[in-house]
């Protein structure tokens, strides 16, 4: 309950997560039929990067700040365009002061038929999120533990959807909880596209987490990781990971195009790296 994403909004982890979320939305929009995004840990939706909290860490400067200033080659520029264009549209004067969290980004990309269910447990943050979308019939904001939503809110009535699980990882056992949450959700909604975020830092049980996911025997799971620095810092975030279940068939090639550019632009030391591979499924 003490976590505040404003300190981290727009950092390199947000960049990869939101770039991939935008691609998933664009892909589902290739069909006219409506879909729903279930955002289990939605936050406040829109972040003021000029605020005292954001300025205190300045993490966005090494993330979205660098990416917006970078010259990107094709096809990376086109792949990242839906995400970056959304960020730019919030900052028409050029200087970046506003950054969209996942619910705001999704809503900016939606068609009239698409829907968002945004879950947020923290009462103050939930109220701010509700005010952001007040009167918007395409968005439903609920004060709820996002882990519970993986059972109670699936499957969506649209029968098509994206489930974004982006927990703060404040407590021990969150990697195990993420694997268990996916197992529960997949039993209810096996056709959904899932995007699970996890942090990479010194001592994180990444290998065990991957093995736990493999043991679920879900047919298609794609993994993308981006590290921007050495993990020698025992407390700081050195990298970010995503597990995408039932990914679009185009996503792996898109990730192979953008990950090298994201590493080039946002690397903080010579140990920066990236990888993208099938955890289960196609090779």
Coordinates of C-alpha atoms in Angstrom, one line a residue:
X1 CA 0.0 0.0 0.0
X2 CA 3.0 2.3 0.2
X3 CA 4.0 1.9 -3.4
X4 CA 3.7 5.0 -5.6
X5 CA 4.4 4.6 -9.3
X6 CA 4.9 8.4 -9.8
X7 CA 8.5 7.8 -8.6
X8 CA 9.0 5.4 -11.5
X9 CA 6.6 6.6 -14.2
X10 CA 8.2 6.8 -17.7
X11 CA 11.3 4.8 -16.7
X12 CA 12.8 2.1 -18.9
X13 CA 10.5 -0.6 -17.5
X14 CA 7.4 1.5 -18.4
X15 CA 8.8 2.1 -21.9
X16 CA 9.1 -1.6 -22.7
X17 CA 5.8 -2.5 -21.0
X18 CA 3.8 0.3 -22.6
X19 CA 5.4 -0.2 -26.0
X20 CA 4.3 -3.9 -26.0
X21 CA 0.9 -3.1 -24.6
X22 CA 0.4 -0.7 -27.5
X23 CA 1.3 -3.4 -30.0
X24 CA -1.1 -5.9 -28.4
X25 CA -3.9 -3.3 -28.7
X26 CA -3.1 -2.5 -32.3
X27 CA -3.1 -6.2 -33.1
X28 CA -6.4 -7.0 -31.6
X29 CA -7.9 -4.0 -33.5
X30 CA -7.2 -5.8 -36.8
X31 CA -10.6 -7.4 -36.2
X32 CA -13.7 -5.2 -35.9
X33 CA -15.0 -7.1 -32.9
X34 CA -14.7 -5.4 -29.5
X35 CA -12.2 -6.5 -26.8
X36 CA -11.6 -5.7 -23.2
X37 CA -8.4 -4.8 -21.4
X38 CA -8.3 -5.9 -17.8
X39 CA -5.6 -3.8 -16.0
X40 CA -5.1 -5.5 -12.6
X41 CA -2.8 -2.9 -11.0
X42 CA -3.9 0.3 -12.8
X43 CA -2.4 3.1 -10.6
X44 CA -3.6 6.7 -11.2
X45 CA -3.6 6.6 -15.0
X46 CA -1.8 9.8 -15.7
X47 CA 1.5 11.0 -14.2
X48 CA 2.9 14.6 -13.8
X49 CA 6.6 14.3 -14.5
X50 CA 7.1 17.8 -13.2
X51 CA 5.8 16.8 -9.7
X52 CA 8.1 16.7 -6.7
X53 CA 7.9 12.9 -6.6
X54 CA 8.9 12.3 -10.3
X55 CA 11.6 15.0 -10.1
X56 CA 13.1 13.3 -7.0
X57 CA 14.1 10.2 -8.8
X58 CA 14.1 11.5 -12.4
X59 CA 13.9 8.0 -13.7
X60 CA 11.8 9.1 -16.7
X61 CA 14.8 11.1 -18.0
X62 CA 16.7 7.8 -18.6
X63 CA 13.5 6.2 -20.1
X64 CA 10.9 8.0 -22.1
X65 CA 12.9 11.2 -22.0
X66 CA 15.8 9.6 -23.9
X67 CA 13.5 7.6 -26.3
X68 CA 11.6 10.7 -27.4
X69 CA 14.8 12.5 -28.3
X70 CA 16.4 9.5 -30.1
X71 CA 16.6 9.0 -33.9
X72 CA 15.1 5.6 -34.5
X73 CA 15.6 3.5 -37.6
X74 CA 12.9 1.5 -39.4
X75 CA 11.2 -0.7 -38.6
X76 CA 11.6 0.2 -34.9
X77 CA 10.2 3.7 -35.4
X78 CA 7.0 2.4 -37.0
X79 CA 6.6 -0.3 -34.3
X80 CA 7.0 2.2 -31.5
X81 CA 4.9 4.9 -33.2
X82 CA 1.5 4.1 -31.5
X83 CA 3.1 4.4 -28.1
X84 CA 5.3 7.4 -28.7
X85 CA 2.6 9.3 -30.6
X86 CA 0.3 8.9 -27.6
X87 CA 2.9 10.3 -25.3
X88 CA 3.7 13.2 -27.7
X89 CA 0.0 14.0 -28.0
X90 CA -0.2 14.7 -24.2
X91 CA 2.8 17.0 -24.5
X92 CA 2.0 19.2 -27.5
X93 CA 4.5 21.9 -26.5
X94 CA 7.4 19.5 -26.9
X95 CA 8.7 19.3 -23.3
X96 CA 7.4 16.1 -21.6
X97 CA 5.5 16.8 -18.5
X98 CA 2.7 14.2 -18.7
X99 CA 3.1 10.5 -19.0
X100 CA 0.3 8.0 -19.5
X101 CA 0.0 5.0 -17.3
X102 CA -1.3 1.8 -18.9
X103 CA -5.1 2.6 -18.5
X104 CA -4.7 6.1 -20.0
X105 CA -2.5 4.8 -22.8
X106 CA -4.9 2.1 -23.7
X107 CA -7.9 4.5 -23.6
X108 CA -6.0 6.8 -26.0
X109 CA -5.6 3.9 -28.5
X110 CA -9.1 2.5 -28.1
X111 CA -11.8 2.4 -30.8
X112 CA -15.4 3.2 -29.8
X113 CA -16.2 -0.5 -29.2
X114 CA -13.2 -1.3 -27.0
X115 CA -13.5 -1.4 -23.2
X116 CA -11.3 -1.1 -20.1
X117 CA -11.7 -2.6 -16.6
X118 CA -9.1 -0.9 -14.3
X119 CA -8.5 -2.3 -10.9
X120 CA -6.7 -0.3 -8.2
X121 CA -6.5 -1.3 -4.5
X122 CA -5.1 1.9 -3.0
X123 CA -8.2 4.1 -2.1
X124 CA -6.6 7.5 -3.0
X125 CA -5.2 6.2 -6.2
X126 CA -8.5 4.6 -7.2
X127 CA -10.3 7.9 -6.6
X128 CA -7.8 9.7 -8.8
X129 CA -8.2 7.1 -11.5
X130 CA -12.0 7.3 -11.3
X131 CA -11.8 11.1 -11.7
X132 CA -9.6 10.7 -14.7
X133 CA -12.2 8.6 -16.5
X134 CA -15.3 10.2 -15.0
X135 CA -18.2 10.0 -17.5
X136 CA -16.3 7.7 -19.8
X137 CA -18.7 4.8 -20.5
X138 CA -15.8 2.7 -22.1
X139 CA -14.0 2.6 -18.8
X140 CA -14.9 0.9 -15.5
X141 CA -12.8 1.7 -12.4
X142 CA -13.0 -0.6 -9.4
X143 CA -11.3 -0.4 -6.0
X144 CA -10.2 -4.0 -5.8
X145 CA -7.1 -6.1 -5.2
X146 CA -6.0 -6.9 -8.8
X147 CA -5.1 -10.5 -7.9
X148 CA -8.8 -11.1 -7.2
X149 CA -9.8 -9.7 -10.6
X150 CA -8.0 -12.7 -12.2
X151 CA -10.8 -14.8 -11.0
X152 CA -13.9 -12.6 -10.6
X153 CA -13.5 -10.6 -13.8
X154 CA -12.6 -13.3 -16.3
X155 CA -13.7 -14.2 -18.9
X156 CA -14.8 -10.8 -20.2
X157 CA -18.2 -10.7 -21.8
X158 CA -16.6 -9.7 -25.1
X159 CA -14.7 -13.0 -25.1
X160 CA -11.7 -11.2 -26.5
X161 CA -9.2 -9.4 -24.4
X162 CA -5.8 -8.5 -22.9
X163 CA -5.0 -9.0 -19.3
X164 CA -2.2 -6.8 -18.0
X165 CA -0.7 -7.9 -14.6
X166 CA 1.7 -5.3 -13.4
X167 CA 2.1 -5.7 -9.6
X168 CA 4.4 -3.5 -7.5
X169 CA 6.5 -6.4 -6.2
X170 CA 6.7 -5.0 -2.7
X171 CA 6.1 -8.3 -0.9
X172 CA 8.1 -11.6 -0.8
X173 CA 6.7 -14.3 -3.0
X174 CA 5.4 -12.0 -5.8
X175 CA 7.0 -14.1 -8.5
X176 CA 5.2 -17.2 -7.2
X177 CA 2.0 -15.2 -6.9
X178 CA 2.3 -14.1 -10.5
X179 CA 2.7 -17.7 -11.8
X180 CA -0.2 -18.8 -9.6
X181 CA -2.3 -15.9 -10.8
X182 CA -1.7 -16.7 -14.4
X183 CA -2.7 -20.4 -13.8
X184 CA -6.0 -19.3 -12.2
X185 CA -6.8 -16.8 -14.9
X186 CA -5.8 -19.1 -17.8
X187 CA -8.2 -21.7 -16.6
X188 CA -11.0 -19.2 -16.9
X189 CA -9.9 -17.4 -20.1
X190 CA -7.5 -19.5 -22.1
X191 CA -8.0 -17.5 -25.3
X192 CA -6.9 -14.2 -23.7
X193 CA -3.7 -12.4 -24.4
X194 CA -1.8 -12.0 -21.1
X195 CA 1.1 -9.5 -20.4
X196 CA 2.8 -10.1 -17.1
X197 CA 5.5 -7.7 -15.8
X198 CA 8.3 -8.6 -13.5
X199 CA 11.4 -6.8 -12.2
X200 CA 15.0 -7.9 -12.8
X201 CA 17.5 -7.1 -10.0
X202 CA 20.3 -8.8 -8.1
X203 CA 19.1 -12.0 -6.5
X204 CA 15.7 -12.1 -8.2
X205 CA 14.5 -15.7 -8.7
X206 CA 14.1 -15.3 -12.5
X207 CA 15.1 -18.8 -13.5
X208 CA 12.8 -20.4 -10.9
X209 CA 10.0 -18.1 -12.0
X210 CA 10.5 -19.2 -15.6
X211 CA 10.4 -22.8 -14.6
X212 CA 7.2 -22.3 -12.7
X213 CA 5.6 -20.8 -15.8
X214 CA 6.8 -23.6 -18.0
X215 CA 5.3 -26.1 -15.6
X216 CA 1.8 -24.6 -16.3
X217 CA 2.1 -26.1 -19.8
X218 CA 0.4 -23.2 -21.4
X219 CA 1.2 -23.7 -25.1
X220 CA 2.5 -20.3 -26.1
X221 CA 4.5 -18.0 -23.8
X222 CA 6.9 -15.4 -25.1
X223 CA 9.5 -13.8 -22.9
X224 CA 11.1 -10.4 -23.5
X225 CA 13.8 -8.9 -21.2
X226 CA 15.7 -5.6 -21.2
X227 CA 18.5 -4.8 -18.8
X228 CA 20.0 -1.3 -18.8
X229 CA 22.8 -1.8 -16.4
X230 CA 24.8 -4.3 -14.3
X231 CA 22.9 -5.9 -11.4
X232 CA 25.7 -5.2 -9.0
X233 CA 23.5 -2.7 -7.3
X234 CA 21.8 -4.9 -4.7
X235 CA 18.7 -2.7 -4.3
X236 CA 18.1 -1.0 -7.6
X237 CA 16.2 -2.3 -10.7
X238 CA 18.6 -3.3 -13.4
X239 CA 16.2 -4.8 -15.9
X240 CA 12.6 -5.4 -16.8
X241 CA 10.8 -8.5 -18.1
X242 CA 7.5 -9.4 -19.8
X243 CA 5.8 -12.7 -20.3
X244 CA 3.3 -12.6 -23.1
X245 CA 0.8 -15.5 -23.3
X246 CA -0.9 -16.1 -26.6
X247 CA 1.2 -13.4 -28.3
X248 CA 0.3 -12.1 -31.7
X249 CA 2.3 -14.0 -34.3
X250 CA 4.0 -10.7 -35.3
X251 CA 5.2 -9.8 -31.8
X252 CA 8.5 -11.8 -31.6
X253 CA 9.8 -10.2 -34.8
X254 CA 8.7 -6.8 -33.6
X255 CA 10.5 -7.3 -30.3
X256 CA 13.6 -8.3 -32.2
X257 CA 13.4 -5.0 -34.0
X258 CA 12.8 -2.7 -31.0
X259 CA 14.8 -4.3 -28.2
X260 CA 18.3 -3.5 -29.7
X261 CA 17.2 0.1 -30.1
X262 CA 15.7 0.4 -26.6
X263 CA 19.0 -1.0 -25.3
X264 CA 21.0 1.4 -27.4
X265 CA 19.0 4.5 -26.3
X266 CA 18.5 3.7 -22.6
X267 CA 21.7 1.8 -21.7
X268 CA 23.2 3.1 -18.4
X269 CA 26.4 1.1 -18.6
X270 CA 28.2 -1.4 -20.9
X271 CA 26.4 -4.3 -19.3
X272 CA 23.1 -3.5 -20.9
X273 CA 21.5 -6.4 -22.6
X274 CA 18.3 -7.8 -24.1
X275 CA 16.8 -11.1 -25.0
X276 CA 13.5 -12.4 -26.5
X277 CA 12.7 -16.1 -26.6
X278 CA 9.9 -18.6 -26.4
X279 CA 9.4 -19.8 -22.9
X280 CA 7.0 -22.4 -24.3
X281 CA 5.8 -22.8 -27.8
X282 CA 7.1 -21.8 -31.2
X283 CA 10.8 -21.7 -32.0

